Amino acid sequence: GVRYNKLFKMLIDKDLKKTEFAKQVGFSANTLAKLSRNETVSLDIIVRICSTLGCTFDDILDIVPDTDFQKRWPCSCRR
């Protein structure tokens, strides 16, 4: 899964409202709702967010391992 907590903290730190930021970046209310629910969005949206904020994707999101997937496909590279 994905977590956008870093993005929303960054918006708070920059005193940006979510809806104003969505308009600035150019994405819909539906996409904003997906971000708020920690759902995946297109890479294009992530790139536009990062370009607007002057950051990289690891500054705005965390990838959280999917435990169901890991149970089905164990990876020897994880410790």
CSV table of C-alpha atoms in Angstrom, one decimal:
chain,number,residue,atom,x,y,z
A,1,GLY,CA,0.0,0.0,0.0
A,2,VAL,CA,0.9,3.7,-0.1
A,3,ARG,CA,0.8,6.3,2.6
A,4,TYR,CA,0.7,10.0,1.7
A,5,ASN,CA,1.1,11.3,5.3
A,6,LYS,CA,4.4,13.1,4.3
A,7,LEU,CA,2.5,15.0,1.5
A,8,PHE,CA,-0.2,16.2,3.9
A,9,LYS,CA,2.3,17.2,6.5
A,10,MET,CA,4.2,19.2,3.8
A,11,LEU,CA,1.0,21.0,2.8
A,12,ILE,CA,0.4,21.9,6.5
A,13,ASP,CA,4.0,23.1,6.8
A,14,LYS,CA,3.6,25.3,3.7
A,15,ASP,CA,0.1,26.5,4.9
A,16,LEU,CA,-1.6,25.1,1.8
A,17,LYS,CA,-5.2,23.8,1.8
A,18,LYS,CA,-5.7,20.5,0.1
A,19,THR,CA,-8.3,21.8,-2.3
A,20,GLU,CA,-6.2,24.8,-3.3
A,21,PHE,CA,-3.2,22.6,-3.8
A,22,ALA,CA,-5.2,20.2,-6.0
A,23,LYS,CA,-6.2,23.2,-8.2
A,24,GLN,CA,-2.6,24.4,-8.4
A,25,VAL,CA,-1.3,21.0,-9.4
A,26,GLY,CA,-4.3,20.4,-11.7
A,27,PHE,CA,-6.0,17.2,-10.4
A,28,SER,CA,-9.6,16.5,-9.6
A,29,ALA,CA,-11.4,16.2,-6.3
A,30,ASN,CA,-11.6,12.5,-6.9
A,31,THR,CA,-7.8,12.2,-7.0
A,32,LEU,CA,-7.6,14.3,-3.8
A,33,ALA,CA,-10.0,11.8,-2.2
A,34,LYS,CA,-7.8,8.9,-3.3
A,35,LEU,CA,-4.8,10.6,-1.8
A,36,SER,CA,-6.7,11.2,1.4
A,37,ARG,CA,-7.7,7.5,1.5
A,38,ASN,CA,-4.1,6.4,0.8
A,39,GLU,CA,-5.1,4.8,-2.5
A,40,THR,CA,-2.8,4.7,-5.5
A,41,VAL,CA,-2.9,7.4,-8.1
A,42,SER,CA,-1.2,7.7,-11.5
A,43,LEU,CA,2.5,8.3,-11.7
A,44,ASP,CA,1.7,11.4,-13.7
A,45,ILE,CA,-0.1,12.9,-10.6
A,46,ILE,CA,2.9,12.0,-8.4
A,47,VAL,CA,5.3,13.7,-10.9
A,48,ARG,CA,3.1,16.8,-11.0
A,49,ILE,CA,2.9,17.0,-7.2
A,50,CYS,CA,6.7,16.6,-6.9
A,51,SER,CA,7.3,19.2,-9.6
A,52,THR,CA,5.0,21.7,-7.9
A,53,LEU,CA,6.5,21.2,-4.5
A,54,GLY,CA,10.1,20.9,-5.7
A,55,CYS,CA,10.6,17.5,-4.1
A,56,THR,CA,11.0,13.8,-4.9
A,57,PHE,CA,8.4,11.1,-4.4
A,58,ASP,CA,10.1,9.8,-1.3
A,59,ASP,CA,9.4,13.2,0.3
A,60,ILE,CA,5.6,12.8,-0.2
A,61,LEU,CA,4.9,9.1,0.2
A,62,ASP,CA,5.8,5.9,1.9
A,63,ILE,CA,5.3,2.5,0.4
A,64,VAL,CA,4.0,0.1,3.0
A,65,PRO,CA,4.5,-3.6,2.3
A,66,ASP,CA,1.4,-5.7,1.4
A,67,THR,CA,1.5,-8.5,3.9
A,68,ASP,CA,-0.9,-10.7,1.9
A,69,PHE,CA,1.5,-10.4,-1.1
A,70,GLN,CA,4.5,-11.2,1.0
A,71,LYS,CA,2.8,-14.3,2.4
A,72,ARG,CA,2.1,-15.6,-1.1
A,73,TRP,CA,5.5,-14.5,-2.6
A,74,PRO,CA,8.2,-14.6,0.1
A,75,CYS,CA,11.2,-12.5,-0.8
A,76,SER,CA,14.6,-13.6,0.4
A,77,CYS,CA,15.9,-10.0,-0.1
A,78,ARG,CA,13.8,-8.7,2.8
A,79,ARG,CA,15.1,-8.9,6.3
